Each structure stands twice: as C-alpha cells, then as structure tokens.
Amino acid sequence: MSKTESIRARVEPDLKAQAEAVFGALGLTPTEAITLFYRQVTLHHGLPFPVRLPNEATQVALREAMDAENLTEWSSLDALKAAHR
C-alpha cells in the first residue's frame, strides 16, 4: 500500500533528539518508528503499553520528591542497606 498520509506533531526538541537517537540505535527511522507504533495500536486496539494514573500514595511521594520534602540522607550505601534489614 502506498504511503499518502502524513503526520505533524510538535514535541520538545530534547525529547525528539533523544527518541531519534534510540530509533537510530534500533536501526529505525522516525517514520518507521511511528509506523510501528501505529501498527501496534491497531493490533492491540489501544495503546501497546499500560497507561495509568499513579495511586494517591505514589502521587504524594512524587510531589514530596519533586519538592525535596521528607527525604532521608544516608552517609553511605551500607548505611542505607543496614537501615532496611
């Protein structure tokens, strides 16, 4: 089947560069990667990976981490391990 449709999307430049580096490492062009994604969406009748909102506890932990709240510092990896035995 001939390719006659095109897709335009705006993405952050860094995200585009990072994704295209991964595509290149996989031997894919951006067009091939997008086509692969569309084929997987079609085969799965939805996104080919789980997309979920984090639960309340995870949301709180993420907020606290982003705000550097309630963090514990350890003097070493061994100290961290010892605290969790």
Tab-separated table of N, CA, C and O in Angstrom:
chain	number	residue	atom	x	y	z
A	1	MET	N	0.842	-1.177	0.000
A	1	MET	CA	0.000	0.000	0.000
A	1	MET	C	0.891	1.245	0.000
A	1	MET	O	1.868	1.313	0.734
A	2	SER	N	0.569	2.207	-0.810
A	2	SER	CA	1.388	3.411	-0.884
A	2	SER	C	1.135	4.321	0.305
A	2	SER	O	0.048	4.349	0.867
A	3	LYS	N	2.149	5.048	0.653
A	3	LYS	CA	2.058	5.971	1.789
A	3	LYS	C	1.648	7.331	1.257
A	3	LYS	O	2.414	7.994	0.555
A	4	THR	N	0.439	7.749	1.613
A	4	THR	CA	-0.056	9.023	1.117
A	4	THR	C	-0.472	9.976	2.234
A	4	THR	O	-0.790	11.119	1.965
A	5	GLU	N	-0.481	9.505	3.474
A	5	GLU	CA	-0.869	10.357	4.597
A	5	GLU	C	0.380	10.823	5.332
A	5	GLU	O	1.404	10.154	5.347
A	6	SER	N	0.273	11.975	5.967
A	6	SER	CA	1.398	12.469	6.766
A	6	SER	C	0.899	12.855	8.157
A	6	SER	O	-0.293	13.086	8.364
A	7	ILE	N	1.820	12.896	9.081
A	7	ILE	CA	1.521	13.233	10.472
A	7	ILE	C	2.418	14.397	10.868
A	7	ILE	O	3.616	14.379	10.590
A	8	ARG	N	1.869	15.391	11.521
A	8	ARG	CA	2.659	16.504	12.047
A	8	ARG	C	2.390	16.593	13.541
A	8	ARG	O	1.248	16.542	13.977
A	9	ALA	N	3.442	16.712	14.300
A	9	ALA	CA	3.298	16.845	15.748
A	9	ALA	C	4.407	17.736	16.275
A	9	ALA	O	5.536	17.687	15.786
A	10	ARG	N	4.085	18.526	17.252
A	10	ARG	CA	5.094	19.368	17.895
A	10	ARG	C	5.539	18.664	19.176
A	10	ARG	O	4.713	18.259	19.987
A	11	VAL	N	6.846	18.522	19.316
A	11	VAL	CA	7.417	17.911	20.521
A	11	VAL	C	8.613	18.745	20.964
A	11	VAL	O	9.169	19.530	20.185
A	12	GLU	N	8.996	18.561	22.199
A	12	GLU	CA	10.163	19.268	22.726
A	12	GLU	C	11.408	18.815	21.960
A	12	GLU	O	11.578	17.618	21.707
A	13	PRO	N	12.289	19.742	21.604
A	13	PRO	CA	13.487	19.382	20.832
A	13	PRO	C	14.345	18.302	21.504
A	13	PRO	O	14.829	17.392	20.823
A	14	ASP	N	14.532	18.388	22.822
A	14	ASP	CA	15.350	17.377	23.509
A	14	ASP	C	14.701	16.004	23.448
A	14	ASP	O	15.381	14.996	23.251
A	15	LEU	N	13.382	15.953	23.622
A	15	LEU	CA	12.664	14.685	23.549
A	15	LEU	C	12.818	14.081	22.154
A	15	LEU	O	13.092	12.885	22.010
A	16	LYS	N	12.659	14.907	21.144
A	16	LYS	CA	12.805	14.438	19.755
A	16	LYS	C	14.202	13.873	19.518
A	16	LYS	O	14.362	12.775	18.969
A	17	ALA	N	15.222	14.605	19.947
A	17	ALA	CA	16.603	14.164	19.735
A	17	ALA	C	16.883	12.853	20.475
A	17	ALA	O	17.500	11.939	19.912
A	18	GLN	N	16.421	12.750	21.714
A	18	GLN	CA	16.653	11.533	22.486
A	18	GLN	C	15.936	10.336	21.863
A	18	GLN	O	16.509	9.247	21.753
A	19	ALA	N	14.694	10.538	21.462
A	19	ALA	CA	13.930	9.445	20.851
A	19	ALA	C	14.560	9.017	19.533
A	19	ALA	O	14.703	7.820	19.262
A	20	GLU	N	14.982	9.980	18.725
A	20	GLU	CA	15.577	9.636	17.440
A	20	GLU	C	16.923	8.942	17.605
A	20	GLU	O	17.292	8.101	16.786
A	21	ALA	N	17.631	9.234	18.700
A	21	ALA	CA	18.874	8.510	18.984
A	21	ALA	C	18.572	7.044	19.289
A	21	ALA	O	19.281	6.137	18.827
A	22	VAL	N	17.504	6.803	20.035
A	22	VAL	CA	17.092	5.423	20.326
A	22	VAL	C	16.655	4.733	19.043
A	22	VAL	O	17.048	3.587	18.775
A	23	PHE	N	15.857	5.415	18.234
A	23	PHE	CA	15.430	4.824	16.957
A	23	PHE	C	16.644	4.436	16.126
A	23	PHE	O	16.697	3.351	15.546
A	24	GLY	N	17.625	5.335	16.054
A	24	GLY	CA	18.832	5.061	15.280
A	24	GLY	C	19.571	3.841	15.797
A	24	GLY	O	20.040	3.005	15.022
A	25	ALA	N	19.667	3.721	17.126
A	25	ALA	CA	20.336	2.562	17.720
A	25	ALA	C	19.593	1.268	17.396
A	25	ALA	O	20.196	0.201	17.315
A	26	LEU	N	18.289	1.376	17.207
A	26	LEU	CA	17.471	0.214	16.852
A	26	LEU	C	17.420	-0.010	15.346
A	26	LEU	O	16.790	-0.969	14.885
A	27	GLY	N	18.040	0.877	14.582
A	27	GLY	CA	18.020	0.742	13.134
A	27	GLY	C	16.720	1.197	12.500
A	27	GLY	O	16.365	0.741	11.408
A	28	LEU	N	16.020	2.095	13.179
A	28	LEU	CA	14.730	2.597	12.678
A	28	LEU	C	14.823	4.072	12.330
A	28	LEU	O	15.483	4.834	13.031
A	29	THR	N	14.130	4.464	11.292
A	29	THR	CA	13.946	5.881	11.021
A	29	THR	C	12.767	6.353	11.859
A	29	THR	O	11.954	5.531	12.326
A	30	PRO	N	12.628	7.658	12.065
A	30	PRO	CA	11.444	8.134	12.778
A	30	PRO	C	10.137	7.681	12.106
A	30	PRO	O	9.180	7.308	12.789
A	31	THR	N	10.102	7.685	10.789
A	31	THR	CA	8.898	7.241	10.079
A	31	THR	C	8.600	5.773	10.379
A	31	THR	O	7.446	5.403	10.632
A	32	GLU	N	9.633	4.937	10.366
A	32	GLU	CA	9.429	3.518	10.667
A	32	GLU	C	8.964	3.325	12.113
A	32	GLU	O	8.109	2.482	12.382
A	33	ALA	N	9.506	4.121	13.037
A	33	ALA	CA	9.107	4.006	14.433
A	33	ALA	C	7.643	4.409	14.628
A	33	ALA	O	6.896	3.742	15.353
A	34	ILE	N	7.229	5.475	13.982
A	34	ILE	CA	5.830	5.914	14.077
A	34	ILE	C	4.913	4.872	13.451
A	34	ILE	O	3.862	4.542	14.007
A	35	THR	N	5.317	4.326	12.307
A	35	THR	CA	4.521	3.281	11.660
A	35	THR	C	4.405	2.061	12.569
A	35	THR	O	3.320	1.483	12.713
A	36	LEU	N	5.503	1.678	13.206
A	36	LEU	CA	5.491	0.557	14.143
A	36	LEU	C	4.523	0.829	15.290
A	36	LEU	O	3.730	-0.047	15.671
A	37	PHE	N	4.570	2.028	15.847
A	37	PHE	CA	3.652	2.396	16.923
A	37	PHE	C	2.201	2.291	16.446
A	37	PHE	O	1.351	1.699	17.126
A	38	TYR	N	1.890	2.844	15.289
A	38	TYR	CA	0.524	2.783	14.762
A	38	TYR	C	0.080	1.335	14.536
A	38	TYR	O	-1.067	0.978	14.811
A	39	ARG	N	0.979	0.487	14.042
A	39	ARG	CA	0.615	-0.922	13.840
A	39	ARG	C	0.313	-1.605	15.172
A	39	ARG	O	-0.625	-2.390	15.274
A	40	GLN	N	1.095	-1.298	16.185
A	40	GLN	CA	0.860	-1.901	17.500
A	40	GLN	C	-0.447	-1.401	18.118
A	40	GLN	O	-1.183	-2.171	18.728
A	41	VAL	N	-0.750	-0.131	17.937
A	41	VAL	CA	-2.032	0.410	18.419
A	41	VAL	C	-3.176	-0.331	17.744
A	41	VAL	O	-4.155	-0.726	18.383
A	42	THR	N	-3.050	-0.548	16.447
A	42	THR	CA	-4.084	-1.254	15.695
A	42	THR	C	-4.225	-2.692	16.172
A	42	THR	O	-5.339	-3.179	16.394
A	43	LEU	N	-3.096	-3.386	16.350
A	43	LEU	CA	-3.139	-4.786	16.796
A	43	LEU	C	-3.706	-4.942	18.202
A	43	LEU	O	-4.433	-5.884	18.493
A	44	HIS	N	-3.372	-3.990	19.085
A	44	HIS	CA	-3.820	-4.056	20.487
A	44	HIS	C	-5.188	-3.405	20.697
A	44	HIS	O	-5.748	-3.499	21.789
A	45	HIS	N	-5.678	-2.717	19.701
A	45	HIS	CA	-6.923	-1.930	19.833
A	45	HIS	C	-6.811	-0.944	20.989
A	45	HIS	O	-7.729	-0.752	21.768
A	46	GLY	N	-5.667	-0.349	21.107
A	46	GLY	CA	-5.376	0.620	22.161
A	46	GLY	C	-3.877	0.820	22.237
A	46	GLY	O	-3.133	0.331	21.386
A	47	LEU	N	-3.438	1.513	23.251
A	47	LEU	CA	-2.006	1.718	23.398
A	47	LEU	C	-1.322	0.394	23.713
A	47	LEU	O	-1.859	-0.412	24.470
A	48	PRO	N	-0.136	0.163	23.152
A	48	PRO	CA	0.532	-1.129	23.342
A	48	PRO	C	1.320	-1.222	24.649
A	48	PRO	O	2.198	-2.054	24.792
A	49	PHE	N	0.996	-0.364	25.598
A	49	PHE	CA	1.630	-0.389	26.913
A	49	PHE	C	0.641	0.195	27.901
A	49	PHE	O	-0.254	0.948	27.530
A	50	PRO	N	0.765	-0.182	29.179
A	50	PRO	CA	-0.189	0.335	30.155
A	50	PRO	C	0.024	1.825	30.422
A	50	PRO	O	1.167	2.278	30.537
A	51	VAL	N	-1.061	2.557	30.482
A	51	VAL	CA	-1.030	3.974	30.828
A	51	VAL	C	-1.998	4.145	31.981
A	51	VAL	O	-3.202	3.943	31.821
A	52	ARG	N	-1.446	4.450	33.136
A	52	ARG	CA	-2.274	4.561	34.333
A	52	ARG	C	-1.884	5.791	35.125
A	52	ARG	O	-0.738	6.224	35.081
A	53	LEU	N	-2.828	6.309	35.862
A	53	LEU	CA	-2.532	7.378	36.804
A	53	LEU	C	-1.999	6.743	38.081
A	53	LEU	O	-2.506	5.704	38.518
A	54	PRO	N	-0.980	7.322	38.694
A	54	PRO	CA	-0.482	6.747	39.936
A	54	PRO	C	-1.520	6.883	41.055
A	54	PRO	O	-2.316	7.821	41.062
A	55	ASN	N	-1.469	5.920	41.996
A	55	ASN	CA	-2.404	5.993	43.121
A	55	ASN	C	-2.024	7.164	44.024
A	55	ASN	O	-0.989	7.807	43.841
A	56	GLU	N	-2.859	7.438	45.016
A	56	GLU	CA	-2.673	8.611	45.873
A	56	GLU	C	-1.332	8.579	46.598
A	56	GLU	O	-0.631	9.589	46.667
A	57	ALA	N	-0.925	7.420	47.119
A	57	ALA	CA	0.342	7.325	47.850
A	57	ALA	C	1.518	7.650	46.926
A	57	ALA	O	2.457	8.353	47.327
A	58	THR	N	1.465	7.159	45.703
A	58	THR	CA	2.538	7.428	44.750
A	58	THR	C	2.546	8.903	44.363
A	58	THR	O	3.607	9.516	44.236
A	59	GLN	N	1.369	9.494	44.193
A	59	GLN	CA	1.289	10.918	43.852
A	59	GLN	C	1.911	11.766	44.959
A	59	GLN	O	2.654	12.712	44.681
A	60	VAL	N	1.622	11.416	46.218
A	60	VAL	CA	2.197	12.149	47.349
A	60	VAL	C	3.716	11.995	47.349
A	60	VAL	O	4.454	12.972	47.496
A	61	ALA	N	4.195	10.770	47.151
A	61	ALA	CA	5.638	10.525	47.140
A	61	ALA	C	6.319	11.296	46.007
A	61	ALA	O	7.407	11.863	46.199
A	62	LEU	N	5.700	11.327	44.836
A	62	LEU	CA	6.264	12.072	43.713
A	62	LEU	C	6.328	13.570	44.013
A	62	LEU	O	7.336	14.223	43.733
A	63	ARG	N	5.234	14.104	44.590
A	63	ARG	CA	5.207	15.532	44.947
A	63	ARG	C	6.305	15.848	45.964
A	63	ARG	O	7.021	16.835	45.844
A	64	GLU	N	6.416	14.995	46.985
A	64	GLU	CA	7.425	15.217	48.018
A	64	GLU	C	8.833	15.148	47.424
A	64	GLU	O	9.698	15.954	47.778
A	65	ALA	N	9.078	14.209	46.550
A	65	ALA	CA	10.400	14.086	45.931
A	65	ALA	C	10.710	15.320	45.082
A	65	ALA	O	11.830	15.848	45.126
A	66	MET	N	9.737	15.780	44.321
A	66	MET	CA	9.951	16.963	43.474
A	66	MET	C	10.216	18.207	44.323
A	66	MET	O	10.980	19.080	43.924
A	67	ASP	N	9.570	18.273	45.494
A	67	ASP	CA	9.737	19.424	46.388
A	67	ASP	C	10.843	19.208	47.416
A	67	ASP	O	11.031	20.033	48.313
A	68	ALA	N	11.543	18.080	47.333
A	68	ALA	CA	12.620	17.722	48.265
A	68	ALA	C	12.138	17.740	49.713
A	68	ALA	O	12.817	18.228	50.605
A	69	GLU	N	10.951	17.186	49.940
A	69	GLU	CA	10.375	17.111	51.286
A	69	GLU	C	10.457	15.686	51.806
A	69	GLU	O	10.338	14.725	51.053
A	70	ASN	N	10.628	15.557	53.115
A	70	ASN	CA	10.619	14.257	53.795
A	70	ASN	C	11.641	13.279	53.212
A	70	ASN	O	11.383	12.087	53.104
A	71	LEU	N	12.795	13.805	52.809
A	71	LEU	CA	13.851	12.951	52.278
A	71	LEU	C	14.809	12.558	53.391
A	71	LEU	O	15.045	13.315	54.316
A	72	THR	N	15.334	11.372	53.299
A	72	THR	CA	16.318	10.900	54.259
A	72	THR	C	17.653	10.766	53.549
A	72	THR	O	17.721	10.195	52.465
A	73	GLU	N	18.695	11.300	54.162
A	73	GLU	CA	20.033	11.176	53.588
A	73	GLU	C	20.791	10.094	54.334
A	73	GLU	O	20.653	9.946	55.555
A	74	TRP	N	21.566	9.341	53.593
A	74	TRP	CA	22.371	8.271	54.169
A	74	TRP	C	23.834	8.585	53.906
A	74	TRP	O	24.190	9.100	52.840
A	75	SER	N	24.684	8.247	54.849
A	75	SER	CA	26.108	8.540	54.714
A	75	SER	C	26.785	7.630	53.699
A	75	SER	O	27.815	7.974	53.137
A	76	SER	N	26.174	6.464	53.476
A	76	SER	CA	26.756	5.523	52.527
A	76	SER	C	25.701	4.514	52.104
A	76	SER	O	24.631	4.410	52.725
A	77	LEU	N	26.010	3.757	51.078
A	77	LEU	CA	25.112	2.700	50.636
A	77	LEU	C	24.960	1.644	51.727
A	77	LEU	O	23.872	1.126	51.959
A	78	ASP	N	26.046	1.347	52.422
A	78	ASP	CA	25.984	0.358	53.504
A	78	ASP	C	25.041	0.817	54.617
A	78	ASP	O	24.304	0.021	55.179
A	79	ALA	N	25.060	2.108	54.936
A	79	ALA	CA	24.165	2.640	55.963
A	79	ALA	C	22.701	2.502	55.537
A	79	ALA	O	21.843	2.161	56.336
A	80	LEU	N	22.448	2.763	54.277
A	80	LEU	CA	21.095	2.608	53.744
A	80	LEU	C	20.648	1.152	53.846
A	80	LEU	O	19.551	0.852	54.317
A	81	LYS	N	21.507	0.244	53.423
A	81	LYS	CA	21.167	-1.181	53.485
A	81	LYS	C	20.929	-1.631	54.909
A	81	LYS	O	20.001	-2.393	55.189
A	82	ALA	N	21.759	-1.176	55.840
A	82	ALA	CA	21.634	-1.569	57.232
A	82	ALA	C	20.307	-1.089	57.823
A	82	ALA	O	19.698	-1.802	58.635
A	83	ALA	N	19.847	0.063	57.410
A	83	ALA	CA	18.594	0.608	57.921
A	83	ALA	C	17.378	-0.177	57.434
A	83	ALA	O	16.300	-0.091	58.015
A	84	HIS	N	17.539	-0.939	56.385
A	84	HIS	CA	16.401	-1.660	55.795
A	84	HIS	C	16.520	-3.169	55.962
A	84	HIS	O	15.887	-3.934	55.248
A	85	ARG	N	17.316	-3.593	56.917
A	85	ARG	CA	17.422	-5.040	57.190
A	85	ARG	C	16.452	-5.445	58.246
A	85	ARG	O	15.992	-4.804	59.063
